Amino acid sequence: AQSVTQLGSHVSVSEGALVLLRCNYSSSVPPYLFWYVQYPNQGLQLLLKYTTGATLVKGINGFEAEFKKSETSFHLTKPSAHMSDAAEYFCAVSEGYGGATNKLIFGTGTLLAVQP
Amino acid sequence: GAGVSQSPSNKVTEKGKDVELRCDPISGHTALYWYRQSLGQGLEFLIYFQGNSAPDKSGLPSDRFSAERTGGSVSTLTIQRTQQEDSAVYLCASSLGFEINTDTQYFGPGTRLTVL
């Protein structure tokens, strides 16, 4: 069965500092990996996704993530945090090649706070 | 264009009552998903409709939960004899097709269900 682990339910950074949100996955088939962001009282918005090809994926709002198969990780980074980045971030995995369904399996989320 | 819409945005009900939650997907999207977001369980997949195929109901927590999608568009999630543990935000998502590597799931704002 697939699963996702997000280390750190709360992360606080200073404005301008590096953002690093950790995600590790477990999958018996090549995974498809996603990062979603949820702003207060809003739905989920896709930040970026990895399916195949280049392992460094760039997304919206300056975020990027790197798929590392050897570490079963897909950590999310942003070089310089902005106040508007404060939100909850969810890592998700889906069955990739050979998978039977498109359902997303989500991690428990990481709430990012950005301090002025 | 219009995104995924859900109604009502908030629903308060008494234990034992039935509730219906509605999802209007993005026009032309053939795939529709329901997820549940709760404090205890995080984000969980509930059910997935893919074109005219039989839905994937593997995430429905009990037989009190059911969903239908009429005319390949609007979907209704029904919870019968609601329990307090059903309190959660119910999220709907839709995607143009059902290829996980190309078809992004777009989420609605959710319906917050409170069972007293």
PDB file of C-alpha atoms in Angstrom:
ATOM      1  CA  ALA A   1       0.000   0.000   0.000  1.00  0.00           C
ATOM      2  CA  GLN A   2       1.136   3.492  -0.702  1.00  0.00           C
ATOM      3  CA  SER A   3       1.741   6.015   2.029  1.00  0.00           C
ATOM      4  CA  VAL A   4       3.230   9.437   2.585  1.00  0.00           C
ATOM      5  CA  THR A   5       5.013  10.779   5.632  1.00  0.00           C
ATOM      6  CA  GLN A   6       5.508  14.476   6.184  1.00  0.00           C
ATOM      7  CA  LEU A   7       8.031  15.257   8.886  1.00  0.00           C
ATOM      8  CA  GLY A   8       7.042  18.252  10.952  1.00  0.00           C
ATOM      9  CA  SER A   9       3.435  19.238  11.298  1.00  0.00           C
ATOM     10  CA  HIS A  10       4.492  22.833  11.919  1.00  0.00           C
ATOM     11  CA  VAL A  11       7.423  24.671  10.362  1.00  0.00           C
ATOM     12  CA  SER A  12       8.296  28.286  11.065  1.00  0.00           C
ATOM     13  CA  VAL A  13      10.759  30.315   9.016  1.00  0.00           C
ATOM     14  CA  SER A  14      11.720  33.948   8.798  1.00  0.00           C
ATOM     15  CA  GLU A  15      10.816  35.968   5.755  1.00  0.00           C
ATOM     16  CA  GLY A  16      13.615  35.584   3.209  1.00  0.00           C
ATOM     17  CA  ALA A  17      14.852  32.310   4.677  1.00  0.00           C
ATOM     18  CA  LEU A  18      14.969  28.940   2.965  1.00  0.00           C
ATOM     19  CA  VAL A  19      11.813  26.861   3.097  1.00  0.00           C
ATOM     20  CA  LEU A  20      12.264  23.090   3.353  1.00  0.00           C
ATOM     21  CA  LEU A  21       9.246  20.845   3.812  1.00  0.00           C
ATOM     22  CA  ARG A  22       9.988  17.142   4.010  1.00  0.00           C
ATOM     23  CA  CYS A  23       8.072  14.315   2.381  1.00  0.00           C
ATOM     24  CA  ASN A  24       8.889  10.623   2.217  1.00  0.00           C
ATOM     25  CA  TYR A  25       6.780   8.096   0.389  1.00  0.00           C
ATOM     26  CA  SER A  26       6.251   4.387   0.230  1.00  0.00           C
ATOM     27  CA  SER A  27       5.130   2.765  -2.990  1.00  0.00           C
ATOM     28  CA  SER A  28       5.487  -0.641  -4.601  1.00  0.00           C
ATOM     29  CA  VAL A  29       5.183   0.819  -8.087  1.00  0.00           C
ATOM     30  CA  PRO A  30       6.836   3.875  -9.653  1.00  0.00           C
ATOM     31  CA  PRO A  31       5.051   6.715  -7.904  1.00  0.00           C
ATOM     32  CA  TYR A  32       3.557   9.907  -9.114  1.00  0.00           C
ATOM     33  CA  LEU A  33       4.204  12.603  -6.483  1.00  0.00           C
ATOM     34  CA  PHE A  34       2.464  15.885  -5.810  1.00  0.00           C
ATOM     35  CA  TRP A  35       2.628  18.916  -3.573  1.00  0.00           C
ATOM     36  CA  TYR A  36      -0.577  20.826  -2.893  1.00  0.00           C
ATOM     37  CA  VAL A  37      -1.027  24.050  -0.914  1.00  0.00           C
ATOM     38  CA  GLN A  38      -4.106  25.034   1.049  1.00  0.00           C
ATOM     39  CA  TYR A  39      -4.680  28.621   2.087  1.00  0.00           C
ATOM     40  CA  PRO A  40      -7.113  29.285   4.949  1.00  0.00           C
ATOM     41  CA  ASN A  41     -10.713  28.497   4.034  1.00  0.00           C
ATOM     42  CA  GLN A  42      -9.756  27.554   0.499  1.00  0.00           C
ATOM     43  CA  GLY A  43      -9.444  24.355  -1.466  1.00  0.00           C
ATOM     44  CA  LEU A  44      -6.235  22.639  -2.428  1.00  0.00           C
ATOM     45  CA  GLN A  45      -4.100  24.090  -5.185  1.00  0.00           C
ATOM     46  CA  LEU A  46      -1.476  22.106  -7.068  1.00  0.00           C
ATOM     47  CA  LEU A  47       2.043  23.465  -6.574  1.00  0.00           C
ATOM     48  CA  LEU A  48       3.938  20.905  -8.622  1.00  0.00           C
ATOM     49  CA  LYS A  49       4.041  17.260  -9.578  1.00  0.00           C
ATOM     50  CA  TYR A  50       6.513  14.582 -10.583  1.00  0.00           C
ATOM     51  CA  THR A  51       5.455  11.869 -12.986  1.00  0.00           C
ATOM     52  CA  THR A  52       8.396  10.858 -15.142  1.00  0.00           C
ATOM     53  CA  GLY A  53      11.503  12.468 -16.580  1.00  0.00           C
ATOM     54  CA  ALA A  54      13.482  15.193 -14.852  1.00  0.00           C
ATOM     55  CA  THR A  55      13.682  14.589 -11.133  1.00  0.00           C
ATOM     56  CA  LEU A  56      13.875  18.285 -10.229  1.00  0.00           C
ATOM     57  CA  VAL A  57      10.436  19.739 -10.683  1.00  0.00           C
ATOM     58  CA  LYS A  58       9.644  23.427 -10.644  1.00  0.00           C
ATOM     59  CA  GLY A  59       6.257  24.671  -9.616  1.00  0.00           C
ATOM     60  CA  ILE A  60       4.349  27.851  -9.034  1.00  0.00           C
ATOM     61  CA  ASN A  61       5.332  30.642  -6.654  1.00  0.00           C
ATOM     62  CA  GLY A  62       9.032  29.755  -6.799  1.00  0.00           C
ATOM     63  CA  PHE A  63       8.707  26.311  -5.239  1.00  0.00           C
ATOM     64  CA  GLU A  64      10.540  23.248  -6.457  1.00  0.00           C
ATOM     65  CA  ALA A  65      10.916  19.644  -5.382  1.00  0.00           C
ATOM     66  CA  GLU A  66      13.350  16.872  -6.167  1.00  0.00           C
ATOM     67  CA  PHE A  67      12.400  13.232  -6.562  1.00  0.00           C
ATOM     68  CA  LYS A  68      15.069  11.024  -4.994  1.00  0.00           C
ATOM     69  CA  LYS A  69      14.260   7.386  -5.544  1.00  0.00           C
ATOM     70  CA  SER A  70      17.167   6.146  -3.419  1.00  0.00           C
ATOM     71  CA  GLU A  71      15.875   8.137  -0.457  1.00  0.00           C
ATOM     72  CA  THR A  72      12.151   7.699  -1.297  1.00  0.00           C
ATOM     73  CA  SER A  73      11.839  11.440  -0.803  1.00  0.00           C
ATOM     74  CA  PHE A  74      10.174  14.381  -2.504  1.00  0.00           C
ATOM     75  CA  HIS A  75      11.081  17.392  -0.376  1.00  0.00           C
ATOM     76  CA  LEU A  76       9.677  20.817  -1.215  1.00  0.00           C
ATOM     77  CA  THR A  77      11.945  23.857  -1.189  1.00  0.00           C
ATOM     78  CA  LYS A  78      11.861  27.567  -1.848  1.00  0.00           C
ATOM     79  CA  PRO A  79      15.020  29.684  -1.607  1.00  0.00           C
ATOM     80  CA  SER A  80      13.389  32.703   0.005  1.00  0.00           C
ATOM     81  CA  ALA A  81      10.168  32.639   1.987  1.00  0.00           C
ATOM     82  CA  HIS A  82       7.521  35.300   1.539  1.00  0.00           C
ATOM     83  CA  MET A  83       4.772  36.183   3.952  1.00  0.00           C
ATOM     84  CA  SER A  84       2.224  35.029   1.390  1.00  0.00           C
ATOM     85  CA  ASP A  85       3.670  31.492   1.572  1.00  0.00           C
ATOM     86  CA  ALA A  86       2.053  30.938   4.958  1.00  0.00           C
ATOM     87  CA  ALA A  87      -0.337  28.049   4.391  1.00  0.00           C
ATOM     88  CA  GLU A  88      -0.678  24.320   4.850  1.00  0.00           C
ATOM     89  CA  TYR A  89       1.225  22.098   2.457  1.00  0.00           C
ATOM     90  CA  PHE A  90       0.312  18.549   1.564  1.00  0.00           C
ATOM     91  CA  CYS A  91       2.451  15.940  -0.116  1.00  0.00           C
ATOM     92  CA  ALA A  92       0.585  13.222  -2.016  1.00  0.00           C
ATOM     93  CA  VAL A  93       1.337  10.065  -3.927  1.00  0.00           C
ATOM     94  CA  SER A  94      -0.604   8.200  -6.555  1.00  0.00           C
ATOM     95  CA  GLU A  95      -0.064   4.905  -8.232  1.00  0.00           C
ATOM     96  CA  GLY A  96       1.993   5.535 -11.299  1.00  0.00           C
ATOM     97  CA  TYR A  97       2.635   3.195 -14.175  1.00  0.00           C
ATOM     98  CA  GLY A  98       0.542   0.111 -13.777  1.00  0.00           C
ATOM     99  CA  GLY A  99      -1.679   1.687 -11.192  1.00  0.00           C
ATOM    100  CA  ALA A 100      -5.373   0.990 -11.250  1.00  0.00           C
ATOM    101  CA  THR A 101      -6.750   4.206  -9.928  1.00  0.00           C
ATOM    102  CA  ASN A 102      -5.984   7.879  -9.774  1.00  0.00           C
ATOM    103  CA  LYS A 103      -6.761   8.473  -6.135  1.00  0.00           C
ATOM    104  CA  LEU A 104      -4.310  10.600  -4.222  1.00  0.00           C
ATOM    105  CA  ILE A 105      -2.887   9.437  -0.908  1.00  0.00           C
ATOM    106  CA  PHE A 106      -2.059  12.487   1.178  1.00  0.00           C
ATOM    107  CA  GLY A 107       0.344  13.131   3.983  1.00  0.00           C
ATOM    108  CA  THR A 108      -0.865  14.740   7.193  1.00  0.00           C
ATOM    109  CA  GLY A 109       0.203  18.191   6.093  1.00  0.00           C
ATOM    110  CA  THR A 110       2.741  20.760   7.232  1.00  0.00           C
ATOM    111  CA  LEU A 111       1.603  24.154   8.418  1.00  0.00           C
ATOM    112  CA  LEU A 112       4.128  26.762   7.336  1.00  0.00           C
ATOM    113  CA  ALA A 113       4.381  29.980   9.302  1.00  0.00           C
ATOM    114  CA  VAL A 114       6.474  32.870   7.991  1.00  0.00           C
ATOM    115  CA  GLN A 115       7.731  35.352  10.548  1.00  0.00           C
ATOM    116  CA  PRO A 116       8.467  38.947   9.575  1.00  0.00           C
TER     117      PRO A 116
ATOM    118  CA  GLY B   1     -13.331  30.054 -16.115  1.00  0.00           C
ATOM    119  CA  ALA B   2     -15.403  28.683 -13.270  1.00  0.00           C
ATOM    120  CA  GLY B   3     -13.725  26.258 -10.930  1.00  0.00           C
ATOM    121  CA  VAL B   4     -15.147  23.380  -8.931  1.00  0.00           C
ATOM    122  CA  SER B   5     -18.015  24.538  -6.780  1.00  0.00           C
ATOM    123  CA  GLN B   6     -19.515  22.867  -3.754  1.00  0.00           C
ATOM    124  CA  SER B   7     -22.656  23.472  -1.772  1.00  0.00           C
ATOM    125  CA  PRO B   8     -23.446  24.143   0.916  1.00  0.00           C
ATOM    126  CA  SER B   9     -20.254  25.698   2.204  1.00  0.00           C
ATOM    127  CA  ASN B  10     -21.261  24.864   5.750  1.00  0.00           C
ATOM    128  CA  LYS B  11     -23.729  22.326   7.077  1.00  0.00           C
ATOM    129  CA  VAL B  12     -24.688  21.749  10.677  1.00  0.00           C
ATOM    130  CA  THR B  13     -26.870  18.744  11.383  1.00  0.00           C
ATOM    131  CA  GLU B  14     -28.013  16.641  14.257  1.00  0.00           C
ATOM    132  CA  LYS B  15     -26.750  13.145  14.870  1.00  0.00           C
ATOM    133  CA  GLY B  16     -28.873  10.614  13.018  1.00  0.00           C
ATOM    134  CA  LYS B  17     -30.000  12.933  10.243  1.00  0.00           C
ATOM    135  CA  ASP B  18     -29.170  12.406   6.562  1.00  0.00           C
ATOM    136  CA  VAL B  19     -27.195  15.006   4.616  1.00  0.00           C
ATOM    137  CA  GLU B  20     -26.491  15.613   0.944  1.00  0.00           C
ATOM    138  CA  LEU B  21     -23.423  17.439  -0.282  1.00  0.00           C
ATOM    139  CA  ARG B  22     -23.220  18.694  -3.830  1.00  0.00           C
ATOM    140  CA  CYS B  23     -20.299  19.099  -6.210  1.00  0.00           C
ATOM    141  CA  ASP B  24     -20.317  20.882  -9.554  1.00  0.00           C
ATOM    142  CA  PRO B  25     -17.140  19.968 -11.429  1.00  0.00           C
ATOM    143  CA  ILE B  26     -15.407  22.073 -14.027  1.00  0.00           C
ATOM    144  CA  SER B  27     -17.329  21.870 -17.284  1.00  0.00           C
ATOM    145  CA  GLY B  28     -15.991  19.126 -19.536  1.00  0.00           C
ATOM    146  CA  HIS B  29     -14.117  17.294 -16.798  1.00  0.00           C
ATOM    147  CA  THR B  30     -14.774  13.587 -17.011  1.00  0.00           C
ATOM    148  CA  ALA B  31     -13.267  12.518 -13.692  1.00  0.00           C
ATOM    149  CA  LEU B  32     -14.621  13.499 -10.282  1.00  0.00           C
ATOM    150  CA  TYR B  33     -13.278  12.712  -6.825  1.00  0.00           C
ATOM    151  CA  TRP B  34     -14.465  13.079  -3.255  1.00  0.00           C
ATOM    152  CA  TYR B  35     -12.069  13.417  -0.339  1.00  0.00           C
ATOM    153  CA  ARG B  36     -12.597  14.038   3.365  1.00  0.00           C
ATOM    154  CA  GLN B  37     -10.399  16.241   5.538  1.00  0.00           C
ATOM    155  CA  SER B  38     -10.703  15.733   9.267  1.00  0.00           C
ATOM    156  CA  LEU B  39      -8.556  16.481  12.273  1.00  0.00           C
ATOM    157  CA  GLY B  40      -8.127  12.880  13.228  1.00  0.00           C
ATOM    158  CA  GLN B  41      -7.628  11.304   9.822  1.00  0.00           C
ATOM    159  CA  GLY B  42      -6.129  14.017   7.628  1.00  0.00           C
ATOM    160  CA  LEU B  43      -7.054  13.987   3.943  1.00  0.00           C
ATOM    161  CA  GLU B  44      -8.686  10.735   2.850  1.00  0.00           C
ATOM    162  CA  PHE B  45      -9.883   9.538  -0.521  1.00  0.00           C
ATOM    163  CA  LEU B  46     -13.549   8.539  -0.551  1.00  0.00           C
ATOM    164  CA  ILE B  47     -14.748   7.806  -4.069  1.00  0.00           C
ATOM    165  CA  TYR B  48     -13.799   8.406  -7.694  1.00  0.00           C
ATOM    166  CA  PHE B  49     -15.943   8.609 -10.820  1.00  0.00           C
ATOM    167  CA  GLN B  50     -14.246   8.034 -14.163  1.00  0.00           C
ATOM    168  CA  GLY B  51     -16.394   8.716 -17.214  1.00  0.00           C
ATOM    169  CA  ASN B  52     -19.013   5.989 -17.586  1.00  0.00           C
ATOM    170  CA  SER B  53     -17.022   3.361 -15.710  1.00  0.00           C
ATOM    171  CA  ALA B  54     -18.074   1.947 -12.375  1.00  0.00           C
ATOM    172  CA  PRO B  55     -16.890   4.251  -9.595  1.00  0.00           C
ATOM    173  CA  ASP B  56     -14.021   3.358  -7.301  1.00  0.00           C
ATOM    174  CA  LYS B  57     -15.720   3.268  -3.913  1.00  0.00           C
ATOM    175  CA  SER B  58     -12.778   1.819  -2.026  1.00  0.00           C
ATOM    176  CA  GLY B  59     -12.434   4.798   0.300  1.00  0.00           C
ATOM    177  CA  LEU B  60     -15.997   5.034   1.572  1.00  0.00           C
ATOM    178  CA  PRO B  61     -15.770   4.458   5.347  1.00  0.00           C
ATOM    179  CA  SER B  62     -19.106   2.720   5.810  1.00  0.00           C
ATOM    180  CA  ASP B  63     -22.315   1.807   4.033  1.00  0.00           C
ATOM    181  CA  ARG B  64     -23.844   5.013   5.381  1.00  0.00           C
ATOM    182  CA  PHE B  65     -21.883   6.835   2.712  1.00  0.00           C
ATOM    183  CA  SER B  66     -22.909   6.829  -0.928  1.00  0.00           C
ATOM    184  CA  ALA B  67     -22.370   9.024  -3.951  1.00  0.00           C
ATOM    185  CA  GLU B  68     -23.768   9.377  -7.388  1.00  0.00           C
ATOM    186  CA  ARG B  69     -22.916  11.349 -10.444  1.00  0.00           C
ATOM    187  CA  THR B  70     -25.781  12.220 -12.708  1.00  0.00           C
ATOM    188  CA  GLY B  71     -25.308  12.876 -16.395  1.00  0.00           C
ATOM    189  CA  GLY B  72     -21.572  12.739 -16.038  1.00  0.00           C
ATOM    190  CA  SER B  73     -21.549  16.118 -14.342  1.00  0.00           C
ATOM    191  CA  VAL B  74     -22.931  17.034 -10.925  1.00  0.00           C
ATOM    192  CA  SER B  75     -22.218  14.681  -8.041  1.00  0.00           C
ATOM    193  CA  THR B  76     -23.976  14.243  -4.724  1.00  0.00           C
ATOM    194  CA  LEU B  77     -22.386  12.667  -1.666  1.00  0.00           C
ATOM    195  CA  THR B  78     -24.990  11.363   0.763  1.00  0.00           C
ATOM    196  CA  ILE B  79     -24.342  10.473   4.377  1.00  0.00           C
ATOM    197  CA  GLN B  80     -27.144   8.633   6.102  1.00  0.00           C
ATOM    198  CA  ARG B  81     -27.706   8.573   9.852  1.00  0.00           C
ATOM    199  CA  THR B  82     -24.850  10.973  10.488  1.00  0.00           C
ATOM    200  CA  GLN B  83     -22.498  10.395  13.399  1.00  0.00           C
ATOM    201  CA  GLN B  84     -20.271  12.874  15.189  1.00  0.00           C
ATOM    202  CA  GLU B  85     -17.183  11.269  13.653  1.00  0.00           C
ATOM    203  CA  ASP B  86     -18.524  12.287  10.232  1.00  0.00           C
ATOM    204  CA  SER B  87     -17.731  15.908  11.082  1.00  0.00           C
ATOM    205  CA  ALA B  88     -15.128  17.015   8.568  1.00  0.00           C
ATOM    206  CA  VAL B  89     -14.548  19.105   5.472  1.00  0.00           C
ATOM    207  CA  TYR B  90     -15.651  17.229   2.379  1.00  0.00           C
ATOM    208  CA  LEU B  91     -13.638  18.166  -0.685  1.00  0.00           C
ATOM    209  CA  CYS B  92     -14.543  17.535  -4.277  1.00  0.00           C
ATOM    210  CA  ALA B  93     -12.073  17.573  -7.156  1.00  0.00           C
ATOM    211  CA  SER B  94     -12.350  17.109 -10.889  1.00  0.00           C
ATOM    212  CA  SER B  95      -9.911  16.481 -13.697  1.00  0.00           C
ATOM    213  CA  LEU B  96     -10.171  16.690 -17.460  1.00  0.00           C
ATOM    214  CA  GLY B  97      -9.386  13.028 -17.895  1.00  0.00           C
ATOM    215  CA  PHE B  98      -8.176  10.161 -15.830  1.00  0.00           C
ATOM    216  CA  GLU B  99      -4.525  10.043 -16.762  1.00  0.00           C
ATOM    217  CA  ILE B 100      -2.839  10.800 -13.456  1.00  0.00           C
ATOM    218  CA  ASN B 101       0.346  11.962 -15.127  1.00  0.00           C
ATOM    219  CA  THR B 102      -1.340  14.626 -17.226  1.00  0.00           C
ATOM    220  CA  ASP B 103      -4.690  15.432 -15.677  1.00  0.00           C
ATOM    221  CA  THR B 104      -4.443  17.692 -12.662  1.00  0.00           C
ATOM    222  CA  GLN B 105      -7.098  17.368  -9.992  1.00  0.00           C
ATOM    223  CA  TYR B 106      -8.701  20.743  -9.286  1.00  0.00           C
ATOM    224  CA  PHE B 107     -10.257  21.054  -5.869  1.00  0.00           C
ATOM    225  CA  GLY B 108     -13.336  22.893  -4.727  1.00  0.00           C
ATOM    226  CA  PRO B 109     -13.486  24.951  -1.517  1.00  0.00           C
ATOM    227  CA  GLY B 110     -15.148  22.142   0.404  1.00  0.00           C
ATOM    228  CA  THR B 111     -18.232  21.680   2.541  1.00  0.00           C
ATOM    229  CA  ARG B 112     -17.676  21.867   6.285  1.00  0.00           C
ATOM    230  CA  LEU B 113     -19.997  19.356   7.960  1.00  0.00           C
ATOM    231  CA  THR B 114     -20.626  19.558  11.677  1.00  0.00           C
ATOM    232  CA  VAL B 115     -22.645  16.825  13.343  1.00  0.00           C
ATOM    233  CA  LEU B 116     -23.956  17.794  16.765  1.00  0.00           C
TER     234      LEU B 116
END
